[in-house]
Short mmCIF file of C-alpha atoms in Angstrom, two decimals:
data_model
loop_
_atom_site.label_atom_id
_atom_site.label_comp_id
_atom_site.label_asym_id
_atom_site.label_seq_id
_atom_site.Cartn_x
_atom_site.Cartn_y
_atom_site.Cartn_z
CA UNK A 1 -21.07 14.57 -38.46
CA UNK A 2 -23.34 17.44 -37.38
CA UNK A 3 -26.39 15.32 -38.20
CA UNK A 4 -25.02 12.45 -36.11
CA UNK A 5 -24.52 14.70 -33.09
CA UNK A 6 -27.94 16.33 -33.57
CA UNK A 7 -29.71 12.97 -33.65
CA UNK A 8 -27.60 11.72 -30.74
CA UNK A 9 -28.59 14.77 -28.69
CA UNK A 10 -32.27 14.24 -29.50
CA UNK A 11 -31.88 10.56 -28.61
CA UNK A 12 -30.38 11.46 -25.25
CA UNK A 13 -32.37 14.50 -24.18
CA UNK A 14 -35.63 14.15 -26.06
CA UNK A 15 -38.78 14.34 -23.96
CA UNK A 16 -40.18 11.25 -25.60
CA UNK A 17 -37.15 9.32 -24.38
CA UNK A 18 -38.05 9.98 -20.72
CA UNK A 19 -41.31 8.03 -20.96
CA UNK A 20 -39.99 5.33 -23.29
CA UNK A 21 -39.43 1.66 -22.48
CA UNK A 22 -35.65 2.14 -22.57
CA UNK A 23 -35.64 4.92 -19.93
CA UNK A 24 -35.59 2.68 -16.82
CA UNK A 25 -33.13 0.28 -18.46
CA UNK A 26 -30.81 3.18 -19.28
CA UNK A 27 -31.01 4.35 -15.66
CA UNK A 28 -30.14 0.86 -14.46
CA UNK A 29 -27.14 0.79 -16.83
CA UNK A 30 -25.92 4.16 -15.50
CA UNK A 31 -26.29 2.95 -11.90
CA UNK A 32 -24.43 -0.26 -12.78
CA UNK A 33 -21.53 1.72 -14.26
CA UNK A 34 -21.45 4.02 -11.22
CA UNK A 35 -21.46 1.10 -8.74
CA UNK A 36 -18.79 -0.70 -10.76
CA UNK A 37 -16.54 2.37 -10.65
CA UNK A 38 -17.08 2.73 -6.89
CA UNK A 39 -16.14 -0.91 -6.33
CA UNK A 40 -13.06 -0.61 -8.54
CA UNK A 41 -11.90 2.58 -6.80
CA UNK A 42 -12.30 0.95 -3.39
CA UNK A 43 -10.46 -2.18 -4.52
CA UNK A 44 -7.51 -0.20 -5.90
CA UNK A 45 -7.31 2.36 -3.08
CA UNK A 46 -7.61 -0.17 -0.23
CA UNK A 47 -5.29 -2.69 -1.90
CA UNK A 48 -2.58 -0.09 -2.48
CA UNK A 49 -3.18 1.43 0.94
CA UNK A 50 -2.73 -1.89 2.73
CA UNK A 51 0.40 -2.72 0.71
CA UNK A 52 1.87 0.70 1.52
CA UNK A 53 1.15 0.39 5.26
CA UNK A 54 2.66 -3.10 5.51
CA UNK A 55 5.77 -1.92 3.64
CA UNK A 56 6.08 1.10 5.92
CA UNK A 57 5.89 -1.03 9.07
CA UNK A 58 8.45 -3.57 7.90
CA UNK A 59 10.77 -0.74 6.81
CA UNK A 60 10.30 1.09 10.13
CA UNK A 61 11.94 -1.82 11.96
CA UNK A 62 14.54 -2.74 9.34
CA UNK A 63 15.03 0.03 6.82
CA UNK A 64 14.54 -0.86 3.16
CA UNK A 65 18.06 -2.26 2.75
CA UNK A 66 20.53 -3.53 5.37
CA UNK A 67 24.33 -3.46 5.09
CA UNK A 68 26.34 -5.70 7.42
CA UNK A 69 29.47 -7.82 7.80
CA UNK A 70 29.36 -11.12 5.89
CA UNK A 71 29.72 -13.03 9.17
CA UNK A 72 26.37 -11.63 10.39
CA UNK A 73 24.23 -12.56 7.38
CA UNK A 74 22.49 -15.52 9.05
CA UNK A 75 21.48 -13.80 12.26
CA UNK A 76 19.42 -10.84 13.41
CA UNK A 77 21.93 -10.35 16.24
CA UNK A 78 25.05 -8.29 15.57
CA UNK A 79 28.16 -10.39 16.27
CA UNK A 80 30.94 -8.99 14.11
CA UNK A 81 31.10 -5.18 14.16
CA UNK A 82 31.41 -2.83 11.20
CA UNK A 83 33.29 0.46 11.26
CA UNK A 84 31.20 3.58 10.75
CA UNK A 85 33.99 5.01 8.60
CA UNK A 86 32.38 4.10 5.30
CA UNK A 87 31.95 6.11 2.11
CA UNK A 88 28.19 5.64 2.30
CA UNK A 89 27.83 6.84 5.91
CA UNK A 90 26.29 9.09 7.05
CA UNK A 91 25.09 9.76 3.50
CA UNK A 92 25.30 7.97 0.17
CA UNK A 93 26.89 10.44 -2.20
CA UNK A 94 27.20 8.32 -5.33
CA UNK A 95 23.71 6.76 -5.37
CA UNK A 96 20.50 8.75 -5.87
CA UNK A 97 17.13 7.88 -4.38
CA UNK A 98 18.39 7.26 -0.82
CA UNK A 99 16.79 9.37 1.90
CA UNK A 100 18.60 8.22 5.04
CA UNK A 101 21.30 5.90 6.39
CA UNK A 102 21.48 4.97 10.08
CA UNK A 103 23.73 2.78 12.21
CA UNK A 104 22.25 0.16 14.57
CA UNK A 105 23.34 -2.84 16.65
CA UNK A 106 21.18 -5.77 17.79
CA UNK A 107 21.78 -7.86 20.90
CA UNK A 108 19.81 -10.81 22.22
CA UNK A 109 18.75 -10.68 25.84
CA UNK A 110 16.19 -11.63 28.49
CA UNK A 111 13.96 -9.21 30.39
CA UNK A 112 13.30 -10.32 33.96
CA UNK A 113 10.12 -9.00 35.57
CA UNK A 114 8.58 -9.84 38.95
CA UNK A 115 6.73 -12.99 37.94
CA UNK A 116 7.84 -13.66 34.37
CA UNK A 117 10.51 -13.15 31.74
CA UNK A 118 10.72 -12.65 27.98
CA UNK A 119 13.41 -13.14 25.37
CA UNK A 120 14.02 -9.99 23.35
CA UNK A 121 16.32 -8.37 20.83
CA UNK A 122 17.63 -5.07 22.11
CA UNK A 123 17.92 -2.79 19.11
CA UNK A 124 20.63 -0.25 19.81
CA UNK A 125 20.08 3.05 18.03
CA UNK A 126 21.83 6.39 18.24
CA UNK A 127 21.42 10.07 17.50
CA UNK A 128 21.22 9.37 13.75
CA UNK A 129 18.14 7.15 14.09
CA UNK A 130 15.11 8.24 12.06
CA UNK A 131 12.28 8.31 14.61
CA UNK A 132 9.87 9.94 12.16
CA UNK A 133 8.75 6.53 10.89
CA UNK A 134 7.90 5.51 14.46
CA UNK A 135 5.94 8.50 15.72
CA UNK A 136 2.55 7.19 14.58
CA UNK A 137 3.03 3.96 16.55
CA UNK A 138 3.57 5.65 19.94
CA UNK A 139 0.56 4.98 22.20
CA UNK A 140 2.00 6.16 25.52
CA UNK A 141 4.85 8.38 26.65
CA UNK A 142 7.47 9.71 24.26
CA UNK A 143 10.38 8.67 22.09
CA UNK A 144 13.70 8.07 23.92
CA UNK A 145 16.41 10.70 23.60
CA UNK A 146 19.90 9.38 22.75
CA UNK A 147 21.43 12.68 21.64
CA UNK A 148 23.18 13.43 24.93
CA UNK A 149 24.88 11.24 27.50
CA UNK A 150 24.34 7.50 27.78
CA UNK A 151 20.99 6.85 29.48
CA UNK A 152 18.63 4.02 30.40
CA UNK A 153 15.60 5.17 28.40
CA UNK A 154 13.91 2.49 26.30
CA UNK A 155 10.96 2.14 23.95
CA UNK A 156 8.93 -1.00 24.61
CA UNK A 157 5.95 -2.45 22.74
CA UNK A 158 2.53 -2.63 24.38
CA UNK A 159 2.51 -6.36 23.61
CA UNK A 160 5.75 -6.88 25.56
CA UNK A 161 4.61 -4.55 28.34
CA UNK A 162 1.40 -6.57 28.82
CA UNK A 163 3.29 -9.86 28.88
CA UNK A 164 5.74 -8.56 31.47
CA UNK A 165 3.07 -6.59 33.38
CA UNK A 166 5.03 -3.37 32.96
CA UNK A 167 3.78 0.15 32.38
CA UNK A 168 5.12 3.57 31.46
CA UNK A 169 7.80 4.75 33.88
CA UNK A 170 8.60 1.27 35.22
CA UNK A 171 12.17 0.03 35.54
CA UNK A 172 13.30 -3.48 34.63
CA UNK A 173 16.48 -5.55 34.34
CA UNK A 174 17.78 -7.13 31.16
CA UNK A 175 20.49 -9.80 30.98
CA UNK A 176 22.74 -10.18 27.92
CA UNK A 177 24.92 -13.26 27.31
CA UNK A 178 28.55 -12.71 26.47
CA UNK A 179 29.29 -13.76 22.89
CA UNK A 180 32.90 -14.72 23.61
CA UNK A 181 32.02 -16.85 26.66
CA UNK A 182 28.32 -17.58 27.19
CA UNK A 183 29.07 -19.59 30.35
CA UNK A 184 30.18 -16.48 32.20
CA UNK A 185 27.84 -14.32 34.24
CA UNK A 186 25.58 -12.36 31.85
CA UNK A 187 25.81 -8.60 31.56
CA UNK A 188 23.01 -6.87 33.40
CA UNK A 189 21.49 -3.56 32.41
CA UNK A 190 18.67 -1.64 34.08
CA UNK A 191 16.29 0.31 31.86
CA UNK A 192 13.35 2.70 32.29
CA UNK A 193 10.32 2.71 30.00
CA UNK A 194 9.77 6.21 28.61
CA UNK A 195 7.59 5.20 25.66
CA UNK A 196 5.29 2.38 24.56
CA UNK A 197 4.59 1.64 20.91
CA UNK A 198 2.12 -0.58 19.09
CA UNK A 199 2.68 -1.34 15.41
CA UNK A 200 0.24 -4.30 15.44
CA UNK A 201 3.02 -6.35 13.86
CA UNK A 202 3.43 -9.11 16.46
CA UNK A 203 6.55 -10.45 14.80
CA UNK A 204 8.29 -7.17 15.61
CA UNK A 205 6.36 -5.99 18.67
CA UNK A 206 7.13 -9.23 20.47
CA UNK A 207 10.84 -9.00 19.65
CA UNK A 208 12.34 -5.50 19.61
CA UNK A 209 13.14 -3.20 22.52
CA UNK A 210 14.83 0.07 21.53
CA UNK A 211 17.85 1.05 23.64
CA UNK A 212 20.85 3.35 23.41
CA UNK A 213 23.38 1.81 20.98
CA UNK A 214 26.20 2.65 23.42
CA UNK A 215 24.90 -0.03 25.77
CA UNK A 216 25.35 -2.65 23.03
CA UNK A 217 28.83 -1.32 22.20
CA UNK A 218 29.90 -1.60 25.83
CA UNK A 219 28.44 -5.06 26.32
CA UNK A 220 30.15 -6.33 23.14
CA UNK A 221 33.37 -4.46 24.02
CA UNK A 222 33.30 -2.61 20.71
CA UNK A 223 34.90 0.69 19.96
CA UNK A 224 32.82 3.86 19.75
CA UNK A 225 33.11 3.82 15.95
CA UNK A 226 31.90 0.21 15.60
CA UNK A 227 28.28 -0.77 14.96
CA UNK A 228 26.37 -3.91 14.04
CA UNK A 229 24.93 -2.86 10.67
CA UNK A 230 23.47 -0.01 8.64
CA UNK A 231 19.85 0.52 7.63
CA UNK A 232 19.17 2.35 4.37
CA UNK A 233 15.88 4.11 3.59
CA UNK A 234 14.81 4.78 0.00
CA UNK A 235 12.69 7.57 -1.42
CA UNK A 236 10.57 5.02 -3.28
CA UNK A 237 9.92 1.40 -2.42
CA UNK A 238 9.48 0.63 -6.12
CA UNK A 239 13.25 1.14 -6.58
CA UNK A 240 14.25 -1.41 -3.96
CA UNK A 241 15.52 -4.11 -6.34
CA UNK A 242 17.56 -1.71 -8.48
CA UNK A 243 18.97 0.15 -5.46
CA UNK A 244 19.89 -3.13 -3.75
CA UNK A 245 22.15 -3.99 -6.68
CA UNK A 246 23.67 -0.51 -6.75
CA UNK A 247 24.34 -0.54 -3.01
CA UNK A 248 25.89 -4.00 -3.14
CA UNK A 249 28.24 -2.84 -5.89
CA UNK A 250 29.12 0.39 -4.06
CA UNK A 251 30.16 -1.22 -0.73
CA UNK A 252 33.34 -3.02 0.30
CA UNK A 253 33.86 -6.67 -0.56
CA UNK A 254 33.79 -7.52 3.18
CA UNK A 255 30.22 -6.22 3.43
CA UNK A 256 27.00 -7.82 2.31
CA UNK A 257 23.56 -6.33 1.84
CA UNK A 258 19.97 -7.49 1.82
CA UNK A 259 16.54 -5.92 1.39
CA UNK A 260 13.26 -6.46 3.21
CA UNK A 261 11.62 -8.08 0.16
CA UNK A 262 14.07 -10.97 0.45
CA UNK A 263 14.36 -10.98 4.23
CA UNK A 264 10.59 -11.12 4.70
CA UNK A 265 9.67 -12.81 1.44
CA UNK A 266 6.57 -14.52 2.87
CA UNK A 267 5.05 -11.16 3.87
CA UNK A 268 5.71 -9.59 0.49
CA UNK A 269 4.45 -12.65 -1.36
CA UNK A 270 1.26 -12.33 0.66
CA UNK A 271 0.72 -8.65 -0.17
CA UNK A 272 1.53 -9.30 -3.83
CA UNK A 273 -1.69 -11.35 -3.93
CA UNK A 274 -3.59 -8.08 -3.45
CA UNK A 275 -2.77 -7.16 -7.06
CA UNK A 276 -4.37 -10.39 -8.28
CA UNK A 277 -7.49 -9.75 -6.21
CA UNK A 278 -7.76 -6.14 -7.40
CA UNK A 279 -7.33 -7.21 -11.03
CA UNK A 280 -10.08 -9.81 -10.58
CA UNK A 281 -12.48 -7.27 -9.07
CA UNK A 282 -11.78 -4.75 -11.86
CA UNK A 283 -12.37 -7.41 -14.51
CA UNK A 284 -15.67 -8.53 -12.96
CA UNK A 285 -16.93 -4.96 -12.51
CA UNK A 286 -16.10 -4.03 -16.12
CA UNK A 287 -17.95 -7.11 -17.36
CA UNK A 288 -20.99 -6.29 -15.18
CA UNK A 289 -21.04 -2.68 -16.36
CA UNK A 290 -20.46 -3.72 -19.96
CA UNK A 291 -23.30 -6.26 -19.94
CA UNK A 292 -25.70 -3.64 -18.58
CA UNK A 293 -24.65 -1.21 -21.30
CA UNK A 294 -25.08 -3.90 -23.96
CA UNK A 295 -28.60 -4.55 -22.68
CA UNK A 296 -29.42 -0.84 -22.71
CA UNK A 297 -28.01 -0.46 -26.23
CA UNK A 298 -29.98 -3.41 -27.61
CA UNK A 299 -33.21 -2.12 -26.06
CA UNK A 300 -32.48 1.36 -27.45
CA UNK A 301 -31.86 -0.09 -30.94
CA UNK A 302 -35.03 -2.14 -30.75
CA UNK A 303 -37.03 0.90 -29.66
CA UNK A 304 -35.53 3.05 -32.42
CA UNK A 305 -35.81 0.54 -35.26
CA UNK A 306 -38.13 2.78 -37.28
CA UNK A 307 -35.73 5.71 -36.92
CA UNK A 308 -32.86 3.50 -38.12
CA UNK A 309 -34.90 2.46 -41.15
CA UNK A 310 -35.74 6.07 -42.02
CA UNK A 311 -32.10 7.15 -41.73
CA UNK A 312 -31.02 4.30 -43.97
CA UNK A 313 -33.79 5.13 -46.46
CA UNK A 314 -32.45 8.69 -46.57
CA UNK A 315 -29.03 7.32 -47.51
CA UNK A 316 -27.25 7.11 -44.16
CA UNK A 317 -24.53 4.47 -44.03
CA UNK A 318 -24.79 1.69 -41.42
CA UNK A 319 -21.59 2.84 -39.70
CA UNK A 320 -22.95 6.38 -39.38
CA UNK A 321 -26.11 5.07 -37.72
CA UNK A 322 -24.03 2.81 -35.45
CA UNK A 323 -21.95 5.81 -34.39
CA UNK A 324 -25.11 7.63 -33.29
CA UNK A 325 -25.89 4.84 -30.84
CA UNK A 326 -22.26 4.47 -29.78
CA UNK A 327 -22.07 8.22 -29.05
CA UNK A 328 -25.17 7.84 -26.95
CA UNK A 329 -23.62 4.89 -25.12
CA UNK A 330 -20.43 6.87 -24.42
CA UNK A 331 -22.54 9.69 -23.01
CA UNK A 332 -24.35 7.28 -20.67
CA UNK A 333 -21.08 5.69 -19.62
CA UNK A 334 -19.66 9.12 -18.82
CA UNK A 335 -22.68 9.91 -16.63
CA UNK A 336 -22.08 6.67 -14.73
CA UNK A 337 -18.38 7.46 -14.43
CA UNK A 338 -19.12 10.95 -13.13
CA UNK A 339 -21.36 9.74 -10.33
CA UNK A 340 -19.15 6.74 -9.62
CA UNK A 341 -16.05 8.90 -9.26
CA UNK A 342 -17.88 11.55 -7.24
CA UNK A 343 -19.32 9.07 -4.74
CA UNK A 344 -16.33 6.71 -4.73
CA UNK A 345 -13.64 9.34 -4.25
CA UNK A 346 -15.81 11.12 -1.69
CA UNK A 347 -16.18 7.95 0.40
CA UNK A 348 -12.47 7.20 0.07
CA UNK A 349 -11.60 10.71 1.25
CA UNK A 350 -13.88 10.31 4.28
CA UNK A 351 -12.33 6.92 5.09
CA UNK A 352 -8.83 8.35 4.81
CA UNK A 353 -9.74 11.23 7.13
CA UNK A 354 -12.00 9.57 9.70
CA UNK A 355 -11.05 5.86 9.37
CA UNK A 356 -14.57 4.66 10.12
CA UNK A 357 -14.10 1.31 8.32
CA UNK A 358 -12.07 -1.09 10.46
CA UNK A 359 -10.91 -4.68 10.14
CA UNK A 360 -12.82 -7.27 12.16
CA UNK A 361 -9.49 -8.91 13.07
CA UNK A 362 -6.63 -6.36 12.91
CA UNK A 363 -4.02 -9.04 13.70
CA UNK A 364 -4.43 -10.62 10.27
CA UNK A 365 -3.72 -7.37 8.42
CA UNK A 366 -1.32 -5.72 10.92
CA UNK A 367 -3.50 -2.62 11.05
CA UNK A 368 -6.73 -1.62 12.81
CA UNK A 369 -8.44 0.40 10.07
CA UNK A 370 -8.69 0.01 6.30
CA UNK A 371 -5.94 2.23 4.83
CA UNK A 372 -6.43 4.29 1.68
CA UNK A 373 -3.94 5.27 -1.00
CA UNK A 374 -5.25 7.21 -4.00
CA UNK A 375 -3.13 7.71 -7.11
CA UNK A 376 -5.02 10.16 -9.33
CA UNK A 377 -3.11 9.03 -12.41
CA UNK A 378 -4.44 5.51 -11.80
CA UNK A 379 -7.96 6.96 -11.40
CA UNK A 380 -7.68 8.74 -14.76
CA UNK A 381 -6.35 5.61 -16.47
CA UNK A 382 -9.12 3.55 -14.87
CA UNK A 383 -11.79 5.85 -16.29
CA UNK A 384 -10.21 5.82 -19.73
CA UNK A 385 -9.95 2.04 -19.56
CA UNK A 386 -13.62 1.67 -18.59
CA UNK A 387 -14.75 3.84 -21.49
CA UNK A 388 -12.53 2.00 -23.97
CA UNK A 389 -13.42 -1.53 -22.85
CA UNK A 390 -17.15 -0.82 -22.59
CA UNK A 391 -17.11 0.78 -26.03
CA UNK A 392 -15.23 -2.24 -27.37
CA UNK A 393 -17.89 -4.52 -25.90
CA UNK A 394 -20.62 -2.43 -27.54
CA UNK A 395 -19.19 -2.67 -31.06
CA UNK A 396 -20.48 -6.20 -31.57
CA UNK A 397 -24.12 -5.64 -30.48
CA UNK A 398 -24.21 -2.39 -32.49
CA UNK A 399 -23.50 -4.54 -35.57
CA UNK A 400 -27.17 -5.57 -35.48
CA UNK A 401 -27.95 -2.16 -37.02
CA UNK A 402 -26.34 -3.27 -40.29
CA UNK A 403 -28.84 -6.15 -40.48
CA UNK A 404 -31.89 -3.89 -40.25
CA UNK A 405 -33.74 -3.50 -43.56
CA UNK A 406 -35.17 0.00 -44.24
CA UNK A 407 -38.40 -1.37 -45.74
CA UNK A 408 -39.15 -3.78 -42.91
CA UNK A 409 -38.05 -1.39 -40.15
CA UNK A 410 -40.34 1.42 -41.33
CA UNK A 411 -43.28 -1.01 -40.99
CA UNK A 412 -41.98 -2.19 -37.59
CA UNK A 413 -44.16 -1.48 -34.54
#
């Protein structure tokens, strides 16, 4: 074993190796491995980052899981109220992994401006509403305050504000139809814009206006302890399917539940395609890196044919000689991985901090810049996987060493 490492070290660091035919090919192989790692890191980090951002935005408007009366399960508008006196509110005590539960009520309405109007869903929220998930979307003004007395403060999207030609501080009128008798004169409410948000999710930005939930309760003639539904936030999105089943089993038989994966299945089917794309990129990059390493190994074997013959003549087994070249290949792969990780993770860190890479059309991806999510466990597994798969690919070409005859190889020039 000591002889194998000694010869490997000489093969790697020997001065004669720097001027040999294999030197530029080895450098190309190292560069290929480094570039492959950079591409794979970018594919994984951007794919996971985009998935995470889309999930966050959908959850910001809906929570991860919704609990509502069975009679409301076909509509986004709250018709039949639910009492807030539930075992799971304000906090789930018998289910782990839940970070927050909040009560909301939705009501369809029409905003009337000077020269136009827009249909909206007024999302009534209260003091228990988790505004933390919304802070990054605020582009003007502030978040409304519903902790004190009933007020007219609302949060409007920039998309809706542009359509209605409204700006921060403006007042507007909203008309709500009466559910029990739509033919009667609609309820009118006047609101003041204290904040404007932009999530770049047109499906939500063009629909929701955030108002005090007490307005919805009064319009619907509900009691103070009646709401439209509950939104549940999880600690981890990965648990959404399991927690949906637990929550459904832990609530009353008169209540139903749903999660955003089912409610917005088309969106989550779309982002699930990212995994397929990332897998394809990783596979292609490993093949490219592996082929370059195979080429470098074959050239190295060809250049060192006489040395192989001498080692065999001295009694070295074929597998021992193969290991010398495989050790050398692992060393070269590790050099490529080092530079690939250093450059790749460095660029990803800069993108995460400064967001200099942006989408040409943000509307298609619901976000302006390319988001980054780095899981260092995945990075470690990726590096281990690259070493293993490249080494596996090198086993077959290294078999050519067993076919080299000591007598002929010593004469080889």
